[in-house]
Short mmCIF file of C-alpha atoms in Angstrom, two decimals:
data_model
loop_
_atom_site.label_atom_id
_atom_site.label_comp_id
_atom_site.label_asym_id
_atom_site.label_seq_id
_atom_site.Cartn_x
_atom_site.Cartn_y
_atom_site.Cartn_z
CA MET A 30 225.83 265.94 111.77
CA THR A 31 225.83 268.91 109.42
CA PRO A 32 228.70 271.35 109.94
CA PRO A 33 227.27 274.47 111.56
CA VAL A 34 228.64 276.72 108.83
CA LEU A 35 226.47 275.23 106.09
CA PRO A 36 223.02 276.57 107.05
CA ARG A 37 224.32 280.16 107.02
CA PRO A 38 224.91 280.43 103.27
CA SER A 39 221.68 278.51 102.80
CA ARG A 40 219.75 281.20 104.68
CA GLY A 41 221.65 283.88 102.78
CA ALA A 42 220.46 282.33 99.51
CA ASN A 43 216.81 283.02 100.39
CA HIS A 44 215.14 285.05 97.62
CA GLY A 45 218.41 285.05 95.66
CA ALA A 46 220.12 287.58 97.94
CA LEU A 47 223.38 285.61 98.05
CA TRP A 48 223.59 285.35 94.25
CA CYS A 49 222.81 289.03 93.74
CA ALA A 50 225.63 289.88 96.15
CA ALA A 51 227.99 287.48 94.36
CA ALA A 52 227.09 289.00 90.99
CA ALA A 53 227.74 292.48 92.36
CA ALA A 54 231.14 291.35 93.62
CA LEU A 55 232.03 289.94 90.20
CA ALA A 56 230.88 293.09 88.42
CA ALA A 57 232.98 295.20 90.79
CA THR A 58 236.14 293.67 89.30
CA ARG A 59 235.49 295.81 86.18
CA THR A 60 236.59 293.13 83.75
CA PRO A 61 234.30 292.31 80.80
CA ARG A 62 234.56 288.57 81.36
CA ALA A 63 233.59 288.83 85.04
CA ARG A 64 230.68 291.13 84.26
CA ARG A 65 229.37 288.77 81.61
CA ALA A 66 229.79 285.86 84.03
CA ALA A 67 227.76 287.72 86.66
CA THR A 68 225.01 288.53 84.16
CA ARG A 69 224.89 284.97 82.87
CA GLY A 70 224.80 283.61 86.41
CA LEU A 71 221.85 285.79 87.37
CA ALA A 72 220.00 284.98 84.13
CA SER A 73 220.50 281.25 84.73
CA CYS A 74 219.36 281.63 88.33
CA GLY A 75 216.23 283.49 87.23
CA LEU A 76 215.35 280.86 84.64
CA ALA A 77 215.87 278.08 87.19
CA SER A 78 213.54 279.83 89.65
CA LEU A 79 210.88 280.19 86.96
CA ALA A 80 211.21 276.51 86.10
CA VAL A 81 210.91 275.43 89.72
CA ASN A 82 207.79 277.55 90.18
CA ALA A 83 206.35 276.30 86.88
CA LEU A 84 206.68 272.73 88.11
CA GLY A 85 204.34 273.67 90.94
CA ARG A 86 206.79 272.55 93.62
CA ARG A 87 204.62 270.14 95.54
CA THR A 88 204.93 270.24 99.31
CA VAL A 89 205.83 267.00 101.06
CA ARG A 90 205.33 266.76 104.83
CA HIS A 91 206.55 263.31 105.82
CA PRO A 92 205.81 260.52 103.35
CA ARG A 93 209.47 259.49 103.36
CA PRO A 94 211.74 258.61 106.31
CA VAL A 95 213.79 261.43 107.80
CA PRO A 96 217.48 261.26 106.77
CA VAL A 97 219.51 259.53 109.43
CA VAL A 98 222.43 261.94 109.04
CA ARG A 99 220.73 264.29 111.41
CA ARG A 100 217.72 263.71 113.67
CA VAL A 101 215.30 266.56 114.07
CA LYS A 102 212.43 266.96 116.51
CA ARG A 103 209.83 267.21 113.75
CA ARG A 104 209.72 265.81 110.30
CA PRO A 105 210.80 268.20 107.54
CA VAL A 106 208.43 270.15 105.36
CA THR A 107 210.07 269.92 101.95
CA THR A 108 209.34 270.72 98.33
CA PHE A 109 210.31 268.98 95.14
CA PRO A 110 212.58 269.99 93.52
CA SER A 111 214.69 272.14 95.87
CA GLY A 112 214.59 275.76 94.79
CA HIS A 113 217.76 276.64 96.72
CA ALA A 114 219.73 273.85 95.05
CA ALA A 115 218.38 274.82 91.63
CA SER A 116 219.40 278.47 92.06
CA ALA A 117 222.83 277.56 93.42
CA ALA A 118 223.60 275.15 90.60
CA ALA A 119 222.26 277.53 87.97
CA PHE A 120 224.32 280.49 89.17
CA ALA A 121 227.53 278.49 89.54
CA THR A 122 227.13 276.77 86.17
CA GLY A 123 226.25 280.02 84.40
CA VAL A 124 229.34 281.72 85.80
CA ALA A 125 231.57 278.76 84.91
CA LEU A 126 230.31 278.60 81.32
CA GLU A 127 231.41 282.20 80.78
CA SER A 128 234.52 282.17 82.99
CA PRO A 129 235.88 278.83 84.28
CA ALA A 130 238.24 280.70 86.64
CA TRP A 131 235.41 282.54 88.37
CA GLY A 132 233.37 279.33 88.29
CA THR A 133 235.89 277.62 90.53
CA VAL A 134 235.53 280.48 93.02
CA VAL A 135 231.72 280.35 93.07
CA ALA A 136 231.37 276.54 93.03
CA PRO A 137 232.25 275.91 96.74
CA VAL A 138 229.67 278.47 97.88
CA ALA A 139 227.00 276.93 95.65
CA ALA A 140 227.88 273.45 96.90
CA SER A 141 227.60 274.55 100.53
CA VAL A 142 224.12 275.97 99.86
CA ALA A 143 222.96 272.74 98.20
CA LEU A 144 224.47 270.50 100.91
CA ALA A 145 222.92 272.58 103.67
CA ARG A 146 219.51 271.86 102.20
CA GLY A 147 220.06 268.11 102.37
CA PRO A 148 221.83 266.74 105.44
CA GLY A 149 220.55 269.67 107.50
CA GLY A 150 217.09 268.19 107.45
CA ALA A 151 215.39 270.84 105.38
CA ARG A 152 215.44 268.78 102.17
CA PHE A 153 215.56 265.16 101.15
CA PRO A 154 218.57 264.17 98.98
CA GLY A 155 216.32 263.49 95.98
CA ASP A 156 214.93 267.03 96.19
CA VAL A 157 218.44 268.48 96.22
CA LEU A 158 219.67 266.37 93.30
CA ALA A 159 216.60 267.18 91.22
CA GLY A 160 217.00 270.89 91.94
CA ALA A 161 220.70 270.85 91.05
CA ALA A 162 220.00 269.05 87.77
CA LEU A 163 217.31 271.58 86.92
CA GLY A 164 219.70 274.46 87.68
CA VAL A 165 222.44 273.07 85.45
CA GLY A 166 219.90 272.60 82.68
CA ALA A 167 218.74 276.20 83.06
CA ALA A 168 222.32 277.48 82.66
CA PHE A 169 222.78 275.51 79.45
CA ALA A 170 219.40 276.74 78.20
CA VAL A 171 220.54 280.32 78.69
CA ARG A 172 223.73 279.52 76.80
CA SER A 173 221.71 278.18 73.87
CA MET A 174 219.81 281.48 73.72
CA VAL A 175 222.81 283.75 74.35
CA PRO A 176 226.07 281.99 73.42
CA THR A 177 229.24 282.60 75.38
CA ARG A 178 232.12 284.35 73.66
CA GLY A 179 233.99 281.08 73.59
CA GLN A 180 231.29 279.63 71.30
CA VAL A 181 231.69 282.40 68.73
CA ALA A 182 235.46 282.86 68.84
CA PRO A 183 236.89 283.58 65.36
CA PRO A 184 239.03 280.90 63.73
CA ALA A 185 242.76 281.16 64.40
CA ARG A 186 243.63 281.71 60.75
CA PRO A 187 245.22 282.72 58.57
CA ARG A 188 248.27 282.62 60.81
CA ALA A 189 250.77 285.45 60.40
CA GLU A 190 254.44 285.84 61.19
CA ALA A 191 254.87 288.34 64.03
CA PRO A 192 257.66 288.95 66.56
CA ALA A 193 257.35 287.39 70.01
CA LEU A 194 257.85 289.97 72.77
CA PRO A 195 258.29 288.05 76.06
CA ASP A 196 258.76 291.18 78.16
CA GLY A 197 257.19 293.69 75.79
CA GLU A 198 260.42 295.17 74.39
CA GLY A 199 259.68 296.59 70.92
CA LEU A 200 256.01 297.36 71.66
CA VAL A 201 255.03 301.04 71.60
CA LEU A 202 251.42 301.43 72.73
CA VAL A 203 249.48 304.69 72.37
CA ALA A 204 246.63 305.01 74.90
CA ASN A 205 243.71 307.40 74.54
CA THR A 206 243.26 308.88 78.03
CA ALA A 207 239.68 309.94 77.26
CA ALA A 208 238.70 306.27 76.94
CA GLY A 209 239.32 305.62 80.65
CA SER A 210 242.28 303.38 79.90
CA ALA A 211 244.53 304.22 82.87
CA GLU A 212 243.78 301.01 84.78
CA ARG A 213 244.45 298.81 81.74
CA VAL A 214 247.66 300.67 80.94
CA ARG A 215 248.93 300.00 84.49
CA ALA A 216 248.09 296.32 84.09
CA LEU A 217 249.92 296.22 80.76
CA ARG A 218 253.05 297.73 82.32
CA ASP A 219 252.95 295.06 85.01
CA ALA A 220 252.52 292.25 82.48
CA LEU A 221 255.03 293.59 79.91
CA PRO A 222 257.47 295.79 81.87
CA ARG A 223 259.68 296.73 78.89
CA ALA A 224 256.83 297.95 76.70
CA GLU A 225 256.70 301.69 75.99
CA VAL A 226 253.36 303.36 76.71
CA VAL A 227 252.41 306.81 75.45
CA ALA A 228 249.26 308.28 77.06
CA CYS A 229 247.71 311.23 75.24
CA GLU A 230 244.52 313.21 74.67
CA PRO A 231 242.22 312.25 71.76
CA GLY A 232 243.40 315.13 69.58
CA ASP A 233 247.02 314.00 69.88
CA VAL A 234 246.40 310.32 69.07
CA PRO A 235 247.10 310.45 65.29
CA ALA A 236 250.39 312.34 65.73
CA GLU A 237 251.56 310.07 68.55
CA LEU A 238 250.71 306.97 66.52
CA ALA A 239 252.78 308.28 63.61
CA LYS A 240 255.74 308.93 65.93
CA ALA A 241 255.40 305.52 67.59
CA ALA A 242 255.48 303.78 64.21
CA THR A 243 258.99 305.13 63.51
CA ARG A 244 260.53 303.31 66.49
CA ALA A 245 258.26 300.32 67.13
CA ARG A 246 258.53 296.69 66.11
CA VAL A 247 254.88 296.35 67.08
CA LEU A 248 252.38 299.23 67.15
CA GLY A 249 249.97 299.06 70.07
CA VAL A 250 246.80 300.99 70.79
CA CYS A 251 244.42 301.25 73.75
CA GLY A 252 241.09 302.95 73.18
CA GLY A 253 237.72 302.59 71.52
CA ASP A 254 236.93 301.61 67.94
CA GLY A 255 237.68 305.08 66.57
CA THR A 256 241.14 305.09 68.16
CA VAL A 257 241.80 301.55 66.90
CA ASN A 258 240.78 302.69 63.40
CA ALA A 259 243.40 305.46 63.51
CA ALA A 260 246.04 302.95 64.63
CA ALA A 261 245.10 300.53 61.84
CA ARG A 262 245.67 303.23 59.23
CA VAL A 263 249.16 303.88 60.60
CA ALA A 264 249.96 300.15 60.90
CA LEU A 265 248.91 299.58 57.29
CA ARG A 266 250.98 302.49 56.05
CA SER A 267 254.03 301.44 58.09
CA ARG A 268 253.54 297.68 57.52
CA LEU A 269 253.64 296.97 61.24
CA PRO A 270 251.70 294.33 63.20
CA LEU A 271 249.02 295.82 65.43
CA ALA A 272 248.35 295.00 69.11
CA VAL A 273 244.88 296.09 70.28
CA LEU A 274 243.98 296.57 73.94
CA PRO A 275 240.26 297.41 74.31
CA GLY A 276 239.71 300.61 76.27
CA GLY A 277 236.51 302.16 74.93
CA THR A 278 232.79 301.60 75.42
CA LEU A 279 231.99 298.98 72.78
CA ASN A 280 235.34 297.62 71.48
CA HIS A 281 233.72 295.62 68.67
CA PHE A 282 236.93 294.84 66.79
CA ALA A 283 238.94 293.76 69.83
CA TYR A 284 236.14 291.53 71.15
CA ASP A 285 235.49 289.93 67.75
CA LEU A 286 239.22 289.31 67.58
CA GLY A 287 239.14 287.54 70.95
CA ILE A 288 241.00 290.22 72.94
CA GLU A 289 239.15 291.25 76.09
CA ASP A 290 241.80 292.37 78.54
CA VAL A 291 245.52 292.68 79.23
CA ARG A 292 245.87 288.97 79.94
CA ASP A 293 244.69 288.04 76.43
CA LEU A 294 246.93 290.56 74.69
CA ALA A 295 250.00 289.78 76.82
CA GLN A 296 249.58 286.06 76.12
CA ALA A 297 249.53 286.70 72.36
CA LEU A 298 252.49 289.09 72.44
CA ARG A 299 254.68 286.75 74.50
CA ALA A 300 254.01 283.85 72.14
CA GLY A 301 254.06 285.85 68.90
CA ASP A 302 250.54 284.63 68.06
CA ALA A 303 249.02 286.71 65.27
CA VAL A 304 246.58 286.42 62.36
CA ARG A 305 245.83 288.38 59.20
CA VAL A 306 242.44 290.10 58.97
CA ASP A 307 240.54 291.91 56.23
CA VAL A 308 240.22 295.68 56.15
CA GLY A 309 237.34 297.58 54.58
CA ARG A 310 238.02 300.71 52.55
CA TYR A 311 235.78 303.52 51.31
CA SER A 312 236.70 306.07 48.63
CA CYS A 313 234.92 309.14 47.35
CA GLY A 314 236.77 311.32 44.83
CA GLY A 315 240.14 312.01 46.42
CA GLN A 316 238.92 311.04 49.88
CA HIS A 317 239.83 307.62 51.28
CA GLY A 318 239.44 305.84 54.60
CA VAL A 319 239.41 302.36 56.14
CA PHE A 320 237.06 300.60 58.50
CA LEU A 321 237.58 297.54 60.66
CA ASN A 322 233.96 297.13 61.77
CA THR A 323 231.26 298.89 59.77
CA CYS A 324 230.58 301.63 57.26
CA SER A 325 227.13 303.11 56.67
CA VAL A 326 225.12 305.91 55.07
CA GLY A 327 221.60 307.08 55.85
CA VAL A 328 220.01 307.34 59.28
CA TYR A 329 222.83 305.79 61.32
CA PRO A 330 225.51 308.42 60.56
CA GLU A 331 223.04 311.11 61.61
CA LEU A 332 222.45 309.19 64.83
CA VAL A 333 226.22 309.01 65.47
CA ARG A 334 226.64 312.76 64.98
CA GLU A 335 223.67 313.51 67.24
CA ARG A 336 225.00 311.13 69.90
CA GLU A 337 228.41 312.82 69.89
CA ARG A 338 226.71 316.15 70.40
CA TRP A 339 225.17 314.98 73.69
CA SER A 340 227.51 312.28 75.01
CA HIS A 341 229.86 314.65 76.88
CA ARG A 342 226.87 316.15 78.70
CA ILE A 343 224.76 313.15 79.69
CA GLY A 344 226.95 310.09 79.00
CA GLY A 345 227.25 307.63 76.12
CA TRP A 346 224.21 305.36 76.54
CA PRO A 347 221.67 308.11 77.42
CA ALA A 348 223.02 310.15 74.50
CA GLY A 349 222.49 307.18 72.17
CA VAL A 350 218.86 306.81 73.25
CA LEU A 351 218.21 310.55 72.91
CA ALA A 352 219.88 310.63 69.49
CA ALA A 353 217.75 307.73 68.24
CA LEU A 354 214.55 309.45 69.37
CA ARG A 355 215.53 312.77 67.77
CA VAL A 356 216.66 311.27 64.46
CA LEU A 357 213.71 308.92 63.99
CA ARG A 358 211.15 311.58 64.89
CA ALA A 359 212.60 314.14 62.50
CA ASP A 360 210.69 314.94 59.30
CA ARG A 361 213.09 313.80 56.56
CA HIS A 362 213.11 311.97 53.26
CA PRO A 363 215.00 308.76 52.47
CA LEU A 364 218.42 308.95 50.89
CA GLU A 365 218.35 308.50 47.11
CA ALA A 366 221.33 306.58 45.74
CA GLU A 367 222.16 304.38 42.79
CA VAL A 368 223.34 301.03 44.13
CA GLN A 369 225.11 298.77 41.63
CA GLY A 370 223.37 300.48 38.72
CA ARG A 371 219.84 300.72 40.19
CA THR A 372 218.34 303.75 41.96
CA HIS A 373 216.90 303.08 45.44
CA PRO A 374 215.38 305.19 48.21
CA LEU A 375 217.22 304.09 51.37
CA TRP A 376 216.81 304.74 55.07
CA LEU A 377 220.03 302.92 55.82
CA LEU A 378 222.83 301.13 54.01
CA PHE A 379 225.15 299.20 56.31
CA ALA A 380 228.32 297.41 55.20
CA GLY A 381 230.14 295.21 57.69
CA ASN A 382 233.78 294.24 57.34
CA GLY A 383 233.04 290.52 57.40
CA THR A 384 229.77 288.63 57.68
CA TYR A 385 227.78 289.12 60.87
CA HIS A 386 226.00 286.10 62.32
CA ARG A 387 223.37 285.91 65.02
CA MET A 388 223.21 282.97 67.42
CA GLY A 389 220.12 282.85 69.60
CA LEU A 390 219.15 286.20 71.10
CA ALA A 391 222.69 287.58 71.11
CA PRO A 392 223.64 290.56 68.92
CA GLY A 393 225.37 289.77 65.65
CA ARG A 394 229.03 288.72 65.83
CA ARG A 395 231.66 288.08 63.17
CA MET A 396 232.96 284.54 63.25
CA ASP A 397 235.56 285.08 60.51
CA LEU A 398 237.56 288.29 60.15
CA ALA A 399 239.15 287.19 56.88
CA ASP A 400 236.21 285.95 54.79
CA GLY A 401 236.68 288.49 51.96
CA GLN A 402 233.08 289.71 52.19
CA LEU A 403 231.26 292.96 52.84
CA ASP A 404 228.06 292.18 54.75
CA VAL A 405 225.64 294.67 53.14
CA ARG A 406 222.28 295.32 54.81
CA VAL A 407 219.79 297.74 53.26
CA VAL A 408 216.65 299.25 54.82
CA HIS A 409 214.44 300.39 51.96
CA GLY A 410 212.93 303.86 51.86
CA GLY A 411 209.24 304.36 52.54
CA ARG A 412 206.89 305.55 55.24
CA ARG A 413 207.53 305.06 58.97
CA PRO A 414 211.31 304.75 59.10
CA ALA A 415 211.30 303.73 62.79
CA VAL A 416 209.11 300.69 62.05
CA ARG A 417 211.22 299.73 59.05
CA LEU A 418 214.48 299.99 60.98
CA LEU A 419 213.06 297.97 63.88
CA ALA A 420 211.82 295.29 61.47
CA ALA A 421 215.27 295.11 59.88
CA ALA A 422 216.92 294.78 63.31
CA LEU A 423 214.56 291.97 64.31
CA ALA A 424 215.06 290.22 60.96
CA GLY A 425 218.66 289.53 61.98
CA PRO A 426 220.14 286.85 59.76
CA LEU A 427 217.15 286.71 57.39
CA THR A 428 218.31 287.64 53.91
CA ARG A 429 215.10 289.38 52.86
CA SER A 430 212.02 291.01 54.36
CA PRO A 431 209.57 293.67 53.13
CA ALA A 432 211.74 296.38 54.69
CA HIS A 433 215.17 294.81 54.61
CA ALA A 434 217.59 293.07 52.26
CA ALA A 435 221.03 291.57 52.78
CA VAL A 436 223.79 290.43 50.48
CA GLN A 437 227.49 289.57 50.78
CA VAL A 438 229.78 291.11 48.15
CA GLY A 439 233.44 291.98 47.80
CA ARG A 440 232.84 295.46 46.35
CA LEU A 441 229.95 297.94 46.33
CA ARG A 442 229.45 301.17 44.37
CA LEU A 443 227.00 303.98 45.19
CA ASP A 444 226.40 306.65 42.55
CA HIS A 445 224.64 310.02 42.57
CA VAL A 446 224.98 310.43 46.32
CA ALA A 447 223.69 313.88 47.27
CA PRO A 448 226.20 316.49 48.52
CA GLY A 449 226.49 316.63 52.31
CA THR A 450 225.46 312.98 52.79
CA LEU A 451 226.95 311.61 56.00
CA LEU A 452 229.03 308.43 56.02
CA ALA A 453 229.94 306.74 59.32
CA TYR A 454 232.90 304.39 59.68
CA ASP A 455 233.91 302.80 63.00
CA GLY A 456 232.07 305.53 64.92
CA GLU A 457 233.62 308.42 62.97
CA VAL A 458 231.57 310.59 60.58
CA THR A 459 232.49 312.33 57.31
CA GLU A 460 230.61 313.90 54.36
CA VAL A 461 230.53 312.30 50.91
CA GLU A 462 228.93 313.01 47.54
CA GLY A 463 228.85 311.68 44.01
CA ARG A 464 230.35 308.21 43.72
CA VAL A 465 231.21 306.22 46.85
CA THR A 466 233.02 302.89 46.55
CA LEU A 467 233.27 300.31 49.32
CA GLU A 468 235.69 297.43 48.93
CA LYS A 469 237.72 294.85 50.82
CA LEU A 470 241.46 294.67 51.34
CA PRO A 471 241.82 290.91 51.96
CA GLU A 472 244.14 289.90 54.80
CA ALA A 473 245.75 293.32 54.73
CA LEU A 474 246.41 293.78 58.47
CA THR A 475 248.38 291.62 60.92
CA VAL A 476 246.99 291.67 64.46
CA TYR A 477 247.89 289.82 67.65
CA ARG A 478 245.36 287.46 69.19
CA PRO A 479 245.68 284.48 71.56
CA ILE A 480 245.57 281.23 69.61
CA PRO A 481 244.52 278.09 71.52
CA ALA A 482 246.91 275.16 71.39
#
């Protein structure tokens, strides 16, 4: 006889209510991995439901004998395959593919839903097994379209010599309080109790980083990509290894490095696991700067400046949408620049520190942070900039299109850049003119990252 507790989660799973609640609980943990697991679980569940409906779930009234595990007064009305079992398996598998730890938490609930549909008399065992198989397949189909971070983790090379800090002694970490890093800083203190943490306002970050470098064995930073860029400059100048704890909105460098939270960073620091990565550098006259992610001229720097103007009023993502609308609707002419000896009208020139790859529908990710290449993408000038930029974005890994070209080089020179032209690097914006040179500093920076055995 079916345990009386099993039908309850089965009823709760009607119309996906149970899985929506589970996803909300995962997202409430405020960790990137849990949020991605929740999103992947719901996406897998949705695809499984679509597949079940597409199969035209045929209704079966009583062509097969009723299971003997439990006798019921009337024969079951069942469908093939079981939608509840498909959704349960899809959600649990999707969560486990992104986060095995959270998968072990969700799996017993999913199993209870599937079992309640079988021995309870509402489903035949074959219906349940077919539904579960379909759900697992849906989760793997979602992974093929949007890979997990584990599938695109950068290679653990080239290895670098870095001190192991079992309790954090020797680490001085500067945290940008404007990035909402307080919770992560508390977790770091718990994980590495002898680490020194300096919390400061954005305007004080450069000075505090310089002070920290004079007494640190390892320079740490918690903040967004702009804050990490400032720390990288100090680490390069002081020849110190860098420990990055993501604390901003996007955290491209930390995530491409494989650092998502305190657990990842603490693991690397305790073991002394570190790698060397490339650094991009731009120069214009006597002006110099570095970038860990991207550097660009054209429309994007204008978008960044416009976004910063509105972000403190309406928030980051709404400000980004508003900035894109305002910049693309403005009446302007393409940037004229001489690229490697040839003059081009450009809407956008983007240079990534390392080659960006796209897998499935996921945004581009760097799979090697020490490949020695600048990933240069150009959107040609012409009419309708919004259409051209959208076409370039959709082109993704294609090397050429009517509006878009891509090439990987180690060094790039722009000449005859008009005065007042904006250049964006890791979310920061500056003005350039004349000759602008972009180049790579191969394996210039040592950074901590967890390295699998």
